[in-house]
Tab-separated table of C-alpha atoms in Angstrom:
chain	number	residue	atom	x	y	z
A	279	UNK	CA	-0.001	-0.041	0.048
A	280	UNK	CA	1.640	3.385	-1.070
A	281	UNK	CA	1.479	6.280	1.470
A	282	UNK	CA	-0.342	9.242	0.502
A	283	UNK	CA	1.828	12.408	1.364
A	284	UNK	CA	-1.125	14.256	2.220
A	285	UNK	CA	-2.451	11.533	4.512
A	286	UNK	CA	-2.263	13.223	8.075
A	287	UNK	CA	-3.223	9.996	10.048
A	288	UNK	CA	0.361	8.940	10.325
A	289	UNK	CA	1.857	12.182	11.141
A	290	UNK	CA	2.529	13.099	14.990
A	291	UNK	CA	0.445	16.041	16.317
A	292	UNK	CA	2.011	19.374	16.682
A	293	UNK	CA	3.251	19.901	20.161
A	294	UNK	CA	3.093	23.733	20.942
A	295	UNK	CA	5.798	25.158	23.005
A	296	UNK	CA	4.107	26.520	26.035
A	297	UNK	CA	4.117	30.178	26.814
A	298	UNK	CA	6.839	31.216	29.278
A	299	UNK	CA	9.430	28.777	27.962
A	300	UNK	CA	12.863	30.253	27.350
A	301	UNK	CA	14.129	29.801	23.826
A	302	UNK	CA	16.857	31.010	21.535
A	303	UNK	CA	16.810	31.470	17.645
A	304	UNK	CA	18.999	28.670	15.901
A	305	UNK	CA	21.001	31.219	14.109
A	306	UNK	CA	22.416	32.532	17.330
A	307	UNK	CA	19.766	35.364	17.576
A	308	UNK	CA	18.500	36.694	20.760
A	309	UNK	CA	17.029	34.587	23.424
A	310	UNK	CA	13.862	35.340	25.201
A	311	UNK	CA	10.553	33.557	26.177
A	312	UNK	CA	7.386	32.637	24.303
A	313	UNK	CA	4.685	34.804	24.997
A	314	UNK	CA	2.024	33.728	22.681
A	315	UNK	CA	1.278	32.817	19.099
A	316	UNK	CA	0.719	35.359	16.163
A	317	UNK	CA	-1.710	34.149	13.385
A	318	UNK	CA	-0.496	35.373	9.997
A	319	UNK	CA	-2.550	36.064	7.016
A	320	UNK	CA	0.469	36.182	4.643
A	321	UNK	CA	4.069	35.856	4.704
A	322	UNK	CA	6.962	33.125	4.876
A	323	UNK	CA	7.171	30.399	7.353
A	324	UNK	CA	4.469	28.814	9.617
A	325	UNK	CA	4.298	26.479	12.529
A	326	UNK	CA	3.012	23.038	11.708
A	327	UNK	CA	-0.275	24.272	12.252
A	328	UNK	CA	-0.097	26.181	9.146
A	329	UNK	CA	-1.257	29.365	10.468
A	330	UNK	CA	0.909	30.818	13.364
A	331	UNK	CA	4.453	31.751	14.511
A	332	UNK	CA	5.629	31.987	18.062
A	333	UNK	CA	6.019	35.443	19.578
A	334	UNK	CA	9.316	35.800	21.455
A	335	UNK	CA	9.698	38.419	24.083
A	336	UNK	CA	13.368	39.431	24.196
A	337	UNK	CA	13.080	42.116	26.648
A	338	UNK	CA	12.253	45.916	26.968
A	339	UNK	CA	9.269	45.569	24.881
A	340	UNK	CA	11.191	43.830	22.018
A	341	UNK	CA	9.324	40.941	20.230
A	342	UNK	CA	10.149	38.731	17.205
A	343	UNK	CA	8.354	36.278	15.351
A	344	UNK	CA	9.940	32.719	14.876
A	345	UNK	CA	8.785	29.424	13.589
A	346	UNK	CA	8.973	26.173	15.541
A	347	UNK	CA	11.864	24.856	13.442
A	348	UNK	CA	13.987	27.956	14.095
A	349	UNK	CA	13.927	27.793	17.973
A	350	UNK	CA	16.096	26.001	20.582
A	351	UNK	CA	14.648	25.280	23.840
A	352	UNK	CA	16.788	26.347	26.857
A	353	UNK	CA	17.436	24.091	29.851
A	354	UNK	CA	19.049	24.394	33.202
A	355	UNK	CA	22.115	22.478	34.136
A	356	UNK	CA	20.093	19.517	35.044
A	357	UNK	CA	18.359	19.411	31.725
A	358	UNK	CA	14.909	20.766	32.805
A	359	UNK	CA	13.386	23.348	30.448
A	360	UNK	CA	13.784	26.779	31.708
A	361	UNK	CA	10.440	28.657	32.097
A	362	UNK	CA	9.071	32.001	33.758
A	363	UNK	CA	7.579	31.718	37.258
A	364	UNK	CA	7.208	27.934	37.007
A	365	UNK	CA	8.390	25.558	39.893
A	366	UNK	CA	10.338	22.272	39.303
A	367	UNK	CA	7.569	19.846	39.082
A	368	UNK	CA	5.745	21.574	36.223
A	369	UNK	CA	9.048	22.180	34.344
A	370	UNK	CA	9.705	18.620	34.745
A	371	UNK	CA	6.227	17.697	33.274
A	372	UNK	CA	7.003	19.944	30.449
A	373	UNK	CA	10.287	18.868	29.837
A	374	UNK	CA	9.081	15.302	29.541
A	375	UNK	CA	6.321	16.280	27.061
A	376	UNK	CA	8.753	18.460	24.729
A	377	UNK	CA	11.612	15.843	24.950
A	378	UNK	CA	9.123	13.353	23.465
A	379	UNK	CA	8.259	15.694	20.574
A	380	UNK	CA	11.461	17.328	19.680
A	381	UNK	CA	14.856	15.981	18.870
A	382	UNK	CA	17.623	16.072	21.238
A	383	UNK	CA	19.601	18.784	19.535
A	384	UNK	CA	16.811	21.241	19.934
A	385	UNK	CA	17.594	21.440	23.757
A	386	UNK	CA	20.505	23.434	24.807
A	387	UNK	CA	21.966	24.558	28.135
A	388	UNK	CA	21.416	28.216	29.198
A	389	UNK	CA	24.493	30.110	29.530
A	390	UNK	CA	23.076	32.837	31.757
């Protein structure tokens, strides 16, 4: 049986990176935290949902838009995902979910 390329039944569902998660752009760009999604009418690049990009707060009122594939997820020295105002048990839960959805090279230790 040939697999139809448009068949979505075999694809893994998109796992959204939660708000508050600390990220850095793959190209060495600024780091910040996800503060939501922005739905785009036109323009390049979309998350796997086909409609949005992540909105990244880089500080002092600065925001940038980035797609899922352009982001690295920052961790602490123990490998837990860094998140704003979240305690270790929740960060551990989110870390497990994200590690199941993303390749290991998407997780990098924070240098700050």
